[in-house]
Short mmCIF file of C-alpha atoms and ligand atoms in Angstrom, two decimals:
data_model
loop_
_atom_site.label_atom_id
_atom_site.label_comp_id
_atom_site.label_asym_id
_atom_site.label_seq_id
_atom_site.Cartn_x
_atom_site.Cartn_y
_atom_site.Cartn_z
CA MET A 1 -31.04 18.88 22.90
CA PRO A 2 -32.51 16.38 25.33
CA GLU A 3 -36.09 17.22 26.26
CA LEU A 4 -38.30 15.73 28.98
CA PRO A 5 -38.59 12.23 27.47
CA GLU A 6 -34.85 11.91 26.93
CA VAL A 7 -34.10 13.16 30.46
CA THR A 8 -36.64 10.65 31.81
CA VAL A 9 -34.94 7.82 29.90
CA VAL A 10 -31.60 8.80 31.46
CA ALA A 11 -33.21 9.09 34.93
CA ASN A 12 -34.68 5.59 34.62
CA GLN A 13 -31.30 4.13 33.67
CA LEU A 14 -29.53 5.99 36.47
CA LYS A 15 -32.17 4.73 38.86
CA ALA A 16 -31.57 1.12 37.83
CA ILE A 17 -27.84 1.57 38.55
CA LEU A 18 -28.01 3.64 41.72
CA LEU A 19 -30.85 1.82 43.44
CA GLN A 20 -29.29 -1.63 43.18
CA LYS A 21 -29.07 -3.52 46.43
CA ASN A 22 -26.27 -2.23 48.70
CA GLN A 23 -25.29 0.40 46.15
CA ILE A 24 -23.56 3.46 47.61
CA ILE A 25 -21.88 6.46 46.01
CA ASP A 26 -18.53 6.18 47.81
CA SER A 27 -17.08 9.47 46.65
CA ILE A 28 -17.29 12.16 44.00
CA LYS A 29 -14.54 13.84 42.01
CA LEU A 30 -15.13 17.06 40.15
CA TYR A 31 -13.25 17.95 36.98
CA CYS A 32 -15.10 21.04 35.76
CA GLU A 33 -15.65 23.77 38.34
CA LYS A 34 -17.75 25.99 36.10
CA SER A 35 -20.46 23.32 36.15
CA LEU A 36 -21.20 24.17 39.79
CA ARG A 37 -23.61 26.94 40.77
CA THR A 38 -25.00 26.22 44.23
CA VAL A 39 -22.14 24.17 45.68
CA THR A 40 -18.33 24.40 45.82
CA LYS A 41 -15.88 21.77 44.62
CA LYS A 42 -14.83 21.12 48.22
CA GLU A 43 -18.43 20.70 49.46
CA LEU A 44 -19.12 18.27 46.67
CA GLU A 45 -15.95 16.24 47.10
CA ASP A 46 -16.41 16.13 50.90
CA LEU A 47 -19.59 14.09 50.43
CA LYS A 48 -18.95 10.41 51.14
CA LYS A 49 -20.97 7.20 51.34
CA LEU A 50 -24.21 8.44 49.86
CA LYS A 51 -27.17 6.09 49.74
CA VAL A 52 -29.47 6.92 46.82
CA ILE A 53 -33.19 6.80 47.54
CA ASP A 54 -34.64 7.87 44.20
CA VAL A 55 -33.79 9.27 40.78
CA PHE A 56 -36.40 11.29 38.88
CA GLN A 57 -36.80 14.27 36.58
CA ILE A 58 -38.36 17.67 37.02
CA ALA A 59 -38.79 19.18 33.54
CA LYS A 60 -35.32 18.76 32.02
CA ASN A 61 -33.51 18.34 35.35
CA LEU A 62 -32.31 15.02 36.70
CA ILE A 63 -32.72 14.71 40.43
CA ILE A 64 -30.68 12.20 42.42
CA GLU A 65 -32.16 12.02 45.91
CA THR A 66 -29.85 10.68 48.58
CA GLU A 67 -30.55 10.27 52.29
CA ASP A 68 -29.74 13.89 53.06
CA LYS A 69 -28.99 15.73 49.82
CA TYR A 70 -30.51 16.27 46.41
CA PHE A 71 -28.26 16.45 43.37
CA VAL A 72 -29.77 18.35 40.46
CA LEU A 73 -28.01 17.60 37.18
CA HIS A 74 -28.79 19.31 33.88
CA LEU A 75 -27.60 17.76 30.62
CA ARG A 76 -27.96 21.01 28.60
CA MET A 77 -27.10 20.15 24.98
CA GLU A 78 -24.98 17.04 25.18
CA GLY A 79 -24.39 15.97 28.77
CA ASN A 80 -24.36 12.19 29.10
CA PHE A 81 -23.47 9.35 31.45
CA LYS A 82 -21.17 6.37 31.16
CA LEU A 83 -20.65 3.47 33.51
CA LEU A 84 -17.08 2.17 33.56
CA LYS A 85 -15.24 -0.57 35.41
CA LYS A 86 -12.06 0.49 37.20
CA ASP A 87 -9.70 -1.04 34.59
CA LYS A 88 -11.51 0.82 31.77
CA LEU A 89 -11.41 4.04 33.76
CA GLU A 90 -7.61 3.96 33.89
CA ARG A 91 -7.49 4.18 30.09
CA TYR A 92 -10.36 6.66 29.80
CA ASP A 93 -9.63 10.24 28.76
CA LEU A 94 -11.35 12.43 31.34
CA LYS A 95 -11.01 15.67 29.41
CA HIS A 96 -14.78 15.82 28.72
CA THR A 97 -15.75 14.69 32.20
CA ILE A 98 -17.67 17.02 34.50
CA ALA A 99 -17.67 14.70 37.51
CA SER A 100 -17.15 11.07 38.40
CA PHE A 101 -19.09 9.14 41.02
CA LYS A 102 -17.29 6.14 42.50
CA LEU A 103 -19.78 3.40 43.31
CA ASN A 104 -19.18 0.68 45.88
CA ASP A 105 -19.55 -2.11 43.29
CA ASN A 106 -16.28 -0.83 41.80
CA ASN A 107 -17.98 0.86 38.85
CA TRP A 108 -17.56 4.51 38.08
CA LEU A 109 -20.38 6.66 36.88
CA LEU A 110 -19.04 9.43 34.66
CA PHE A 111 -20.98 12.59 33.89
CA ASP A 112 -19.47 13.88 30.63
CA ASP A 113 -20.14 16.85 28.38
CA HIS A 114 -17.63 17.77 25.72
CA ARG A 115 -19.13 21.27 25.56
CA LYS A 116 -18.95 21.61 29.35
CA PHE A 117 -22.38 23.26 29.58
CA ALA A 118 -23.87 20.56 31.81
CA THR A 119 -24.42 21.59 35.44
CA ILE A 120 -24.51 20.09 38.92
CA ASP A 121 -26.36 21.69 41.81
CA LEU A 122 -26.90 20.53 45.34
CA PHE A 123 -29.93 21.15 47.55
CA GLU A 124 -30.75 20.18 51.11
CA ASN A 125 -34.38 19.27 50.57
CA ASN A 126 -37.28 19.16 48.16
CA LYS A 127 -38.66 22.50 49.29
CA GLN A 128 -35.36 24.24 48.56
CA ILE A 129 -35.50 22.81 45.02
CA LYS A 130 -39.07 23.96 44.45
CA ASP A 131 -38.34 27.46 45.74
CA HIS A 132 -35.17 27.91 43.74
CA THR A 133 -35.21 30.29 40.77
CA PHE A 134 -34.38 27.38 38.43
CA PHE A 135 -37.75 25.84 39.21
CA LYS A 136 -39.96 28.66 40.43
CA ASN A 137 -41.26 29.63 37.01
CA LEU A 138 -42.05 26.11 35.84
CA GLY A 139 -45.66 25.18 35.30
CA PRO A 140 -46.90 21.65 35.99
CA GLU A 141 -46.16 18.81 33.57
CA PRO A 142 -49.19 17.79 31.47
CA TRP A 143 -50.09 14.75 33.62
CA ASP A 144 -50.18 16.96 36.76
CA LEU A 145 -52.24 19.74 35.25
CA ASP A 146 -55.53 20.98 36.71
CA PHE A 147 -57.10 21.68 33.32
CA GLU A 148 -59.88 24.05 34.44
CA LYS A 149 -57.49 26.20 36.46
CA PHE A 150 -54.94 26.17 33.64
CA TYR A 151 -57.47 27.22 31.03
CA GLN A 152 -58.79 30.11 33.16
CA GLN A 153 -55.19 31.37 33.65
CA ILE A 154 -54.21 31.31 30.01
CA LYS A 155 -57.31 31.93 27.90
CA ASN A 156 -56.57 35.63 27.24
CA ILE A 157 -52.86 35.33 26.46
CA LYS A 158 -51.85 37.03 23.24
CA SER A 159 -48.63 35.19 22.32
CA THR A 160 -48.37 32.40 19.74
CA ILE A 161 -49.07 28.89 20.97
CA LYS A 162 -45.54 27.82 20.04
CA SER A 163 -43.84 30.46 22.19
CA PHE A 164 -46.42 29.93 24.96
CA LEU A 165 -45.64 26.20 25.17
CA LEU A 166 -41.88 26.72 24.92
CA SER A 167 -41.97 29.21 27.83
CA GLN A 168 -42.71 26.38 30.36
CA LYS A 169 -44.53 28.92 32.54
CA TYR A 170 -48.03 27.39 32.61
CA LEU A 171 -47.18 23.96 31.26
CA SER A 172 -43.72 22.42 31.39
CA GLY A 173 -42.18 19.49 29.57
CA LEU A 174 -42.52 20.41 25.89
CA GLY A 175 -39.42 21.66 24.07
CA ASN A 176 -38.99 22.41 20.39
CA ILE A 177 -39.38 18.87 19.03
CA TYR A 178 -42.41 17.87 21.06
CA VAL A 179 -44.26 21.19 20.70
CA ASP A 180 -44.23 20.62 16.93
CA GLU A 181 -45.46 17.06 17.34
CA VAL A 182 -48.19 17.98 19.83
CA LEU A 183 -49.51 20.86 17.68
CA PHE A 184 -49.60 18.56 14.64
CA SER A 185 -51.53 15.96 16.61
CA ALA A 186 -54.00 18.58 17.92
CA LYS A 187 -54.25 20.20 14.43
CA ILE A 188 -53.25 23.66 15.69
CA HIS A 189 -51.13 26.05 13.62
CA PRO A 190 -47.92 26.93 15.53
CA GLN A 191 -48.57 30.66 15.00
CA GLU A 192 -52.12 30.48 16.39
CA ILE A 193 -52.66 33.07 19.14
CA VAL A 194 -53.41 31.43 22.50
CA LYS A 195 -56.61 33.43 23.09
CA ASN A 196 -58.00 32.23 19.73
CA ILE A 197 -57.61 28.58 20.72
CA THR A 198 -60.81 27.01 22.00
CA LYS A 199 -61.08 25.10 25.25
CA GLU A 200 -61.68 21.88 23.29
CA GLN A 201 -58.54 22.51 21.26
CA PHE A 202 -56.56 23.05 24.47
CA LYS A 203 -57.89 19.78 25.81
CA LYS A 204 -56.51 18.12 22.67
CA ILE A 205 -53.14 19.82 23.21
CA ILE A 206 -52.89 18.46 26.75
CA ASP A 207 -54.07 14.96 25.79
CA ALA A 208 -51.60 14.87 22.88
CA SER A 209 -48.78 16.08 25.15
CA ILE A 210 -49.31 13.18 27.55
CA LEU A 211 -49.57 10.59 24.79
CA ILE A 212 -46.56 11.81 22.80
CA LEU A 213 -44.22 12.34 25.77
CA LYS A 214 -45.09 8.91 27.17
CA ALA A 215 -44.66 7.22 23.78
CA SER A 216 -41.25 8.83 23.39
CA ILE A 217 -40.12 7.76 26.89
CA LYS A 218 -41.20 4.20 26.06
CA ASP A 219 -39.11 4.37 22.88
CA GLY A 220 -35.93 5.61 24.57
CA GLY A 221 -36.46 9.26 23.53
CA SER A 222 -35.55 10.93 20.24
CA THR A 223 -31.99 11.10 18.95
CA ILE A 224 -31.99 14.07 16.58
CA LYS A 225 -28.29 14.83 16.70
CA THR A 226 -26.34 13.34 19.52
CA PHE A 227 -28.61 12.18 22.32
CA LYS A 228 -27.56 8.88 23.83
CA SER A 229 -28.42 7.39 27.20
CA PHE A 230 -25.52 5.27 28.43
CA GLY A 231 -24.33 4.97 24.84
CA GLU A 232 -27.71 3.99 23.43
CA LYS A 233 -29.66 6.04 20.90
CA GLY A 234 -33.39 6.60 21.22
CA ASN A 235 -35.86 5.39 18.63
CA PHE A 236 -38.67 7.94 18.70
CA GLN A 237 -37.00 10.16 16.03
CA ASN A 238 -38.26 7.60 13.48
CA LYS A 239 -41.82 8.15 14.66
CA LEU A 240 -41.87 11.96 14.53
CA MET A 241 -44.70 13.19 12.30
CA VAL A 242 -43.45 16.68 11.41
CA HIS A 243 -40.33 17.74 13.30
CA GLY A 244 -37.25 17.64 11.06
CA ARG A 245 -39.34 16.57 8.02
CA LYS A 246 -39.27 19.75 5.87
CA GLY A 247 -40.43 19.01 2.32
CA LEU A 248 -41.27 15.38 3.09
CA ALA A 249 -44.84 14.15 2.62
CA CYS A 250 -47.11 14.44 5.66
CA LYS A 251 -47.59 10.92 7.02
CA ILE A 252 -51.38 11.54 7.16
CA CYS A 253 -52.31 13.65 4.11
CA ARG A 254 -49.16 13.63 1.89
CA THR A 255 -48.84 17.46 1.80
CA PRO A 256 -45.15 18.48 1.99
CA ILE A 257 -44.27 19.50 5.56
CA LYS A 258 -43.42 23.18 5.89
CA LYS A 259 -40.69 24.76 8.01
CA ILE A 260 -41.01 28.30 9.36
CA VAL A 261 -39.43 30.20 12.25
CA VAL A 262 -41.68 30.84 15.26
CA ALA A 263 -40.38 32.19 18.57
CA GLY A 264 -36.89 32.06 17.06
CA ARG A 265 -37.07 28.29 16.60
CA GLY A 266 -37.28 26.12 13.50
CA THR A 267 -40.91 24.99 13.43
CA TYR A 268 -42.44 22.22 11.32
CA PHE A 269 -46.11 21.77 10.50
CA CYS A 270 -48.55 20.40 7.93
CA PRO A 271 -50.03 23.35 6.00
CA THR A 272 -53.13 21.33 5.07
CA GLU A 273 -54.08 20.09 8.52
CA GLN A 274 -52.84 22.93 10.73
CA ILE A 275 -54.82 26.00 9.69
CA LEU A 276 -55.04 29.28 11.65
CA ASN A 277 -58.51 29.51 13.24
CA ILE A 278 -59.13 32.81 11.45
CA ASN A 279 -58.69 31.07 8.06
CA LYS A 280 -60.94 28.13 8.84
ZN1 ZN B 1 -51.00 16.54 6.74
#
C-alpha cells in the first residue's frame, strides 16, 4: 500500500505534468461512481478548463489545487496514474479507470485502480479540507512537529509504540513499512509502551522519521507489491533494514530479523538491537 513517500513521489510527477506552461485540465470523465464521496458525477464532469496551481500531499492524500477547487485523490491499495496520448487512449481498456482528465496538450491523465477502492473528493478551499473528517484526526507530519508540545501530549499514553504511530493521531505519515524502519533506526521495540519511552528516544523516533521518509521519497518510494508511479517502480524497498526481511540477517548485527504481529499488522524487528526498556 502506498505510504507517504510513495504518495509524494506520485504528487511530484503529477505536478511536473500539470504545472507545465499553458497546461489546463480541459474536462473530466468519471467511470466509477462509487469512488466519489463529496461530489456527484455531474458536478465533477461539469468542471471545465481548470488551471492547476499546485499538487501536494497531506498524509496519504494527493491534493490537486486548481484556481477555485481542490481535488483530493486517495490511491488506497493500488490506485495509479498513466499519461496517454489520444491515439493510445483509443486502444486503452478503461475497465480499471476511475476517471480521466483531458489535458490541453492532447494527453490524457488516467486515474486507474483495478480494485476500484481509490477515491476522488472535491473541496472548495483549504479550510474545508482541514476541517473535514478525513483530515481532522491527523497529527502533524514529522517535519512540522512541535516536539515539546507533542511530547507533553503523549508521554502518558499506554498503547504500544507501533499502534500509536500507525494511528496518525499525534504524528502522521508513518504506515506499516516505515514504522518498522523508524523503530529499528531508533532501537525501540515495536511493543514498547509509549509511556515507557524516554524523551530522548522519542527525539530519535522523530529524527529517524524525517530521515527515512525523505530518503524514500528521493528513491522513488518503496515497491513492496505493486506500487508504481507512472509505470515506474520505486527503489527504496532494496534499502529497507527490517521490513519484509523475516529470517534474514540484520544488516547491522547479523541476528535473524523477527516477525511478530503488533496492532494487527505484520511487524519486523531486530531482537538483538530492539529490546523492551524493561528488559534492558
Ligand atoms: Zn540487528
